[in-house]
Amino acid sequence: EDKVVQSPLSLVVHEGDTVTLNCSYEVTNFRSLLWYKQEKKAPTFLFMLTSSGIEKKSGRLSSILDKKELSSILNITATQTGDSAIYLCAVRPNFGNEKLTFGTGTRLTIIP
Amino acid sequence: GAVVSQHPSRVICKSGTSVKIECRSLDFQATTMFWYRQFPKQSLMLMATSNEGSKATYEQGVEKDKFLINHASLTLSTLTVTSAHPEDSSFYICSAGTEDYGYTFGSGTRLTVV
């Protein structure tokens, strides 16, 4: 059974700090790893990672995949209160079915 | 690309009635859509995979007769919660996407059964 573990479960930091969120996975025949941000409603897509070692960046957010370590990190620099959310990591296996397996998420709280 | 629309965003219904939730892919065709359920402070739980033109695939423990899924076209999947009870109250989210655009979610439906 595919498994995704995120850490920490929750994190509270001050505005301006940099945070690193972790995601490790066990999946049969890995295809891609995805990061989502969930605020009050449904998750919004952040990154999709398929290749190891290639950083994806969007503004203050960046993410990288390490297939050897079966893990990924999501970095947020110069955090703002609007970054407060649950960050979800999901993996997709490579056998035709697009089913995603989600981690439990990291609840990030940014204190002004 | 890969915009998914879900409707309604919020519904309150009486116990014993049925509720239909729609999920539409607006700018792409989705042969497969996914239905999730999310309890407070918990992650997404996949309920079923909706396949266009064929029967949905349900996850273990999900009652297919209670959560009816219809995927009649490449842009529309519906989830009907039949004979709803208070324990069915939850946040239901659909998802679809492509490898190129990633997987996007509908805005979710907050179901409250009274």
Tab-separated table of C-alpha atoms in Angstrom:
chain	number	residue	atom	x	y	z
A	1	GLU	CA	0.000	0.000	0.000
A	2	ASP	CA	1.293	3.433	-0.960
A	3	LYS	CA	2.209	5.689	1.923
A	4	VAL	CA	3.010	9.379	2.324
A	5	VAL	CA	4.321	10.876	5.548
A	6	GLN	CA	4.657	14.579	6.140
A	7	SER	CA	6.546	16.372	8.854
A	8	PRO	CA	6.178	18.309	10.952
A	9	LEU	CA	2.464	17.922	11.534
A	10	SER	CA	2.256	21.531	12.553
A	11	LEU	CA	4.600	24.469	12.584
A	12	VAL	CA	4.312	27.967	14.013
A	13	VAL	CA	6.811	30.631	12.954
A	14	HIS	CA	7.082	34.396	12.837
A	15	GLU	CA	6.534	36.414	9.729
A	16	GLY	CA	9.727	36.676	7.731
A	17	ASP	CA	11.082	33.319	8.808
A	18	THR	CA	11.975	30.579	6.346
A	19	VAL	CA	10.334	27.181	6.688
A	20	THR	CA	11.025	23.755	5.261
A	21	LEU	CA	8.291	21.162	5.053
A	22	ASN	CA	9.098	17.519	4.519
A	23	CYS	CA	7.407	14.730	2.642
A	24	SER	CA	8.568	11.131	2.438
A	25	TYR	CA	6.873	8.398	0.497
A	26	GLU	CA	6.667	4.725	-0.230
A	27	VAL	CA	5.005	3.977	-3.513
A	28	THR	CA	5.110	1.180	-6.000
A	29	ASN	CA	6.456	2.454	-9.268
A	30	PHE	CA	6.642	6.189	-8.552
A	31	ARG	CA	5.562	8.660	-11.197
A	32	SER	CA	5.230	12.078	-9.627
A	33	LEU	CA	4.915	13.977	-6.352
A	34	LEU	CA	2.628	16.945	-5.928
A	35	TRP	CA	2.381	19.732	-3.370
A	36	TYR	CA	-0.859	21.533	-2.560
A	37	LYS	CA	-1.844	24.412	-0.315
A	38	GLN	CA	-5.182	24.189	1.456
A	39	GLU	CA	-6.698	27.155	3.195
A	40	LYS	CA	-10.374	27.253	3.989
A	41	LYS	CA	-11.578	25.359	0.982
A	42	ALA	CA	-10.203	22.880	-1.500
A	43	PRO	CA	-6.478	22.476	-2.105
A	44	THR	CA	-4.733	24.576	-4.696
A	45	PHE	CA	-1.947	23.146	-6.797
A	46	LEU	CA	1.611	24.297	-6.088
A	47	PHE	CA	4.135	21.978	-7.725
A	48	MET	CA	4.430	18.702	-9.530
A	49	LEU	CA	7.807	16.981	-9.344
A	50	THR	CA	8.888	14.062	-11.446
A	51	SER	CA	12.648	14.355	-11.755
A	52	SER	CA	15.106	14.143	-8.916
A	53	GLY	CA	17.305	17.134	-8.107
A	54	ILE	CA	15.492	19.695	-10.216
A	55	GLU	CA	14.160	22.560	-8.147
A	56	LYS	CA	10.802	24.047	-9.007
A	57	LYS	CA	10.246	27.616	-7.942
A	58	SER	CA	7.321	29.960	-7.736
A	59	GLY	CA	7.972	33.244	-5.995
A	60	ARG	CA	8.961	32.554	-2.419
A	61	LEU	CA	8.079	28.889	-2.690
A	62	SER	CA	10.359	26.198	-4.001
A	63	SER	CA	10.412	22.446	-3.961
A	64	ILE	CA	12.775	19.652	-4.849
A	65	LEU	CA	12.505	15.902	-5.141
A	66	ASP	CA	15.059	13.325	-4.006
A	67	LYS	CA	14.161	9.974	-5.509
A	68	LYS	CA	17.078	8.264	-3.808
A	69	GLU	CA	15.814	9.306	-0.394
A	70	LEU	CA	12.164	8.958	-1.457
A	71	SER	CA	11.423	12.426	-0.225
A	72	SER	CA	10.678	15.996	-1.134
A	73	ILE	CA	10.915	19.327	0.622
A	74	LEU	CA	8.879	22.468	0.234
A	75	ASN	CA	10.620	25.690	1.177
A	76	ILE	CA	8.943	28.986	1.863
A	77	THR	CA	11.179	32.013	2.358
A	78	ALA	CA	10.256	35.341	3.922
A	79	THR	CA	6.980	33.911	5.142
A	80	GLN	CA	3.858	36.040	5.275
A	81	THR	CA	0.619	35.605	7.190
A	82	GLY	CA	-1.035	34.611	3.922
A	83	ASP	CA	1.160	31.529	3.851
A	84	SER	CA	-0.743	30.140	6.821
A	85	ALA	CA	-2.423	26.997	5.526
A	86	ILE	CA	-2.232	23.237	5.429
A	87	TYR	CA	0.331	22.003	2.953
A	88	LEU	CA	-0.438	18.631	1.440
A	89	CYS	CA	1.928	16.296	-0.316
A	90	ALA	CA	0.646	13.578	-2.640
A	91	VAL	CA	2.216	10.909	-4.819
A	92	ARG	CA	1.026	9.301	-7.992
A	93	PRO	CA	2.095	5.826	-9.090
A	94	ASN	CA	2.973	4.983	-12.631
A	95	PHE	CA	0.494	2.362	-13.680
A	96	GLY	CA	-2.179	4.127	-15.620
A	97	ASN	CA	-4.410	4.955	-12.698
A	98	GLU	CA	-4.103	8.618	-11.742
A	99	LYS	CA	-5.018	7.978	-8.122
A	100	LEU	CA	-3.161	10.158	-5.669
A	101	THR	CA	-2.158	9.163	-2.158
A	102	PHE	CA	-2.070	12.093	0.243
A	103	GLY	CA	-0.076	12.711	3.375
A	104	THR	CA	-1.792	14.067	6.461
A	105	GLY	CA	-0.498	17.534	5.756
A	106	THR	CA	1.528	20.117	7.646
A	107	ARG	CA	-0.416	22.895	9.305
A	108	LEU	CA	1.660	26.054	8.993
A	109	THR	CA	0.829	29.117	11.066
A	110	ILE	CA	2.594	32.413	10.496
A	111	ILE	CA	2.496	34.846	13.400
A	112	PRO	CA	2.626	38.538	12.472
B	1	GLY	CA	-5.353	25.115	-17.789
B	2	ALA	CA	-7.068	22.321	-15.845
B	3	VAL	CA	-9.843	24.314	-14.208
B	4	VAL	CA	-12.330	22.242	-12.223
B	5	SER	CA	-15.658	23.609	-11.107
B	6	GLN	CA	-17.736	22.059	-8.335
B	7	HIS	CA	-21.310	22.840	-7.402
B	8	PRO	CA	-22.916	23.498	-4.977
B	9	SER	CA	-20.360	24.895	-2.565
B	10	ARG	CA	-22.635	24.386	0.397
B	11	VAL	CA	-25.776	22.354	0.934
B	12	ILE	CA	-27.955	21.591	3.924
B	13	CYS	CA	-30.416	18.756	3.604
B	14	LYS	CA	-32.770	16.774	5.770
B	15	SER	CA	-31.907	13.303	6.904
B	16	GLY	CA	-33.174	10.710	4.436
B	17	THR	CA	-32.989	12.899	1.370
B	18	SER	CA	-30.483	12.665	-1.467
B	19	VAL	CA	-27.996	15.287	-2.569
B	20	LYS	CA	-26.249	15.575	-5.911
B	21	ILE	CA	-22.860	17.259	-6.292
B	22	GLU	CA	-21.506	18.180	-9.707
B	23	CYS	CA	-17.909	18.346	-10.829
B	24	ARG	CA	-17.020	19.839	-14.192
B	25	SER	CA	-13.757	20.183	-16.038
B	26	LEU	CA	-14.023	23.563	-17.736
B	27	ASP	CA	-11.120	23.714	-20.155
B	28	PHE	CA	-10.126	20.121	-20.692
B	29	GLN	CA	-11.623	16.688	-21.044
B	30	ALA	CA	-11.328	14.402	-18.064
B	31	THR	CA	-11.733	10.705	-18.626
B	32	THR	CA	-11.059	10.244	-14.943
B	33	MET	CA	-12.162	12.288	-11.983
B	34	PHE	CA	-11.696	11.638	-8.305
B	35	TRP	CA	-14.003	12.164	-5.371
B	36	TYR	CA	-12.564	12.850	-1.936
B	37	ARG	CA	-14.004	13.342	1.471
B	38	GLN	CA	-12.341	15.393	4.143
B	39	PHE	CA	-13.169	15.361	7.834
B	40	PRO	CA	-12.227	18.312	10.037
B	41	LYS	CA	-8.484	18.581	10.587
B	42	GLN	CA	-7.825	15.495	8.524
B	43	SER	CA	-6.342	14.897	5.125
B	44	LEU	CA	-8.209	13.986	1.987
B	45	MET	CA	-9.645	10.506	1.812
B	46	LEU	CA	-10.193	9.133	-1.656
B	47	MET	CA	-13.693	7.751	-1.975
B	48	ALA	CA	-13.839	6.694	-5.592
B	49	THR	CA	-12.445	7.089	-9.058
B	50	SER	CA	-14.988	8.201	-11.603
B	51	ASN	CA	-14.444	6.773	-15.091
B	52	GLU	CA	-16.159	8.285	-18.105
B	53	GLY	CA	-18.531	5.831	-19.707
B	54	SER	CA	-18.011	3.071	-17.182
B	55	LYS	CA	-18.571	2.215	-13.568
B	56	ALA	CA	-16.754	4.060	-10.841
B	57	THR	CA	-14.073	2.349	-8.812
B	58	TYR	CA	-14.731	2.617	-5.099
B	59	GLU	CA	-12.160	2.531	-2.333
B	60	GLN	CA	-12.430	-0.053	0.373
B	61	GLY	CA	-15.060	0.807	2.924
B	62	VAL	CA	-16.987	3.211	0.703
B	63	GLU	CA	-20.552	2.122	0.024
B	64	LYS	CA	-21.215	2.328	-3.692
B	65	ASP	CA	-24.976	2.226	-3.220
B	66	LYS	CA	-24.812	5.179	-0.900
B	67	PHE	CA	-22.409	7.301	-2.909
B	68	LEU	CA	-23.589	7.027	-6.481
B	69	ILE	CA	-21.188	8.300	-9.104
B	70	ASN	CA	-22.065	9.043	-12.690
B	71	HIS	CA	-19.528	10.167	-15.272
B	72	ALA	CA	-21.646	10.486	-18.380
B	73	SER	CA	-19.442	12.884	-20.315
B	74	LEU	CA	-15.813	13.900	-20.546
B	75	THR	CA	-16.491	17.101	-18.624
B	76	LEU	CA	-18.969	16.112	-15.945
B	77	SER	CA	-18.995	13.738	-13.011
B	78	THR	CA	-21.680	13.702	-10.333
B	79	LEU	CA	-21.692	12.308	-6.829
B	80	THR	CA	-25.081	11.611	-5.279
B	81	VAL	CA	-25.258	10.992	-1.567
B	82	THR	CA	-28.366	8.882	-1.208
B	83	SER	CA	-30.532	8.738	1.899
B	84	ALA	CA	-28.159	11.090	3.645
B	85	HIS	CA	-27.666	10.876	7.402
B	86	PRO	CA	-25.903	13.248	9.794
B	87	GLU	CA	-22.769	11.107	9.709
B	88	ASP	CA	-22.504	11.875	5.990
B	89	SER	CA	-21.953	15.523	6.813
B	90	SER	CA	-18.523	16.363	5.510
B	91	PHE	CA	-16.525	18.280	2.954
B	92	TYR	CA	-16.600	16.586	-0.455
B	93	ILE	CA	-14.034	17.536	-3.094
B	94	CYS	CA	-13.587	16.415	-6.668
B	95	SER	CA	-10.372	16.452	-8.622
B	96	ALA	CA	-9.239	16.000	-12.165
B	97	GLY	CA	-6.260	16.923	-14.215
B	98	THR	CA	-3.521	15.952	-16.549
B	99	GLU	CA	0.127	15.138	-16.187
B	100	ASP	CA	0.966	18.451	-17.844
B	101	TYR	CA	-1.136	20.730	-15.697
B	102	GLY	CA	-1.127	18.829	-12.503
B	103	TYR	CA	-4.191	17.824	-10.615
B	104	THR	CA	-6.592	20.535	-9.614
B	105	PHE	CA	-9.488	20.406	-7.259
B	106	GLY	CA	-12.961	21.736	-7.363
B	107	SER	CA	-13.820	24.267	-4.683
B	108	GLY	CA	-15.452	21.593	-2.565
B	109	THR	CA	-18.964	21.064	-1.218
B	110	ARG	CA	-19.774	21.389	2.442
B	111	LEU	CA	-22.640	18.985	3.117
B	112	THR	CA	-24.613	19.288	6.331
B	113	VAL	CA	-27.323	16.749	7.015
B	114	VAL	CA	-29.812	17.767	9.696
